[in-house]
């Protein structure tokens, strides 16, 4: 695939992932998806500021790691593009990022004793998830909790370290993956893991996966992501992949 064709495929992938995640309730009017630019490790693609369900390939712009739009200086980017920029800067293994304000996940970001841990076999990627990132620790009191500049984006990326998902206090979470399909899958199942734990706690104290189980489950699940992606594309009326 040429660089141009790869870019086109990734623009379509961002539109598809945005619609899938909106359809599944992981994104609503807010939240966003990005992917690292093909052949340019220092750039990434994401939609201009727009509700995810409305994103089409033509809305995708290219940004540098300082959050500047390099493809269309007149485009209005998302305020929180620095989440994505700093994750790509810190993590060479990250190829895609999803940021969500999921109400299923929010409770796990605001109760100090709550920790996001893998509770079912699909969610092994949650092993080692850090405690919620608190922007007040880095930007002081009185912020709007958004990641509006490189400094707080970099602090968030350091907080995530080498893990897959970072909860954000009173805000939501961010999931990373090697591909847009993996980041999307992790975002969907982060919310499901939270729902399962909440329901399990109505019955009693739940058991969680051990670290060894989580690693084994994650290895299995990573081979199955294409099945979920194909289902979601069909469910949301997206054309079959070429
Ligand atoms: Zn946000």
GROMACS .gro file of C-alpha atoms and ligand atoms in nm, residues 32 80 83 99 101 146 171, ligand 1:
model
    8
   32UNK     CA    1  -1.205   1.136   1.994
   80UNK     CA    2  -0.768   1.783   2.402
   83UNK     CA    3  -0.357   1.378   2.505
   99UNK     CA    4  -1.024   0.927   2.458
  101UNK     CA    5  -1.594   1.037   2.882
  146UNK     CA    6  -0.932   1.908   3.031
  171UNK     CA    7  -1.323   1.315   3.334
  243LIG    ZN1    8  -1.191   1.469   2.763
   0.00000   0.00000   0.00000
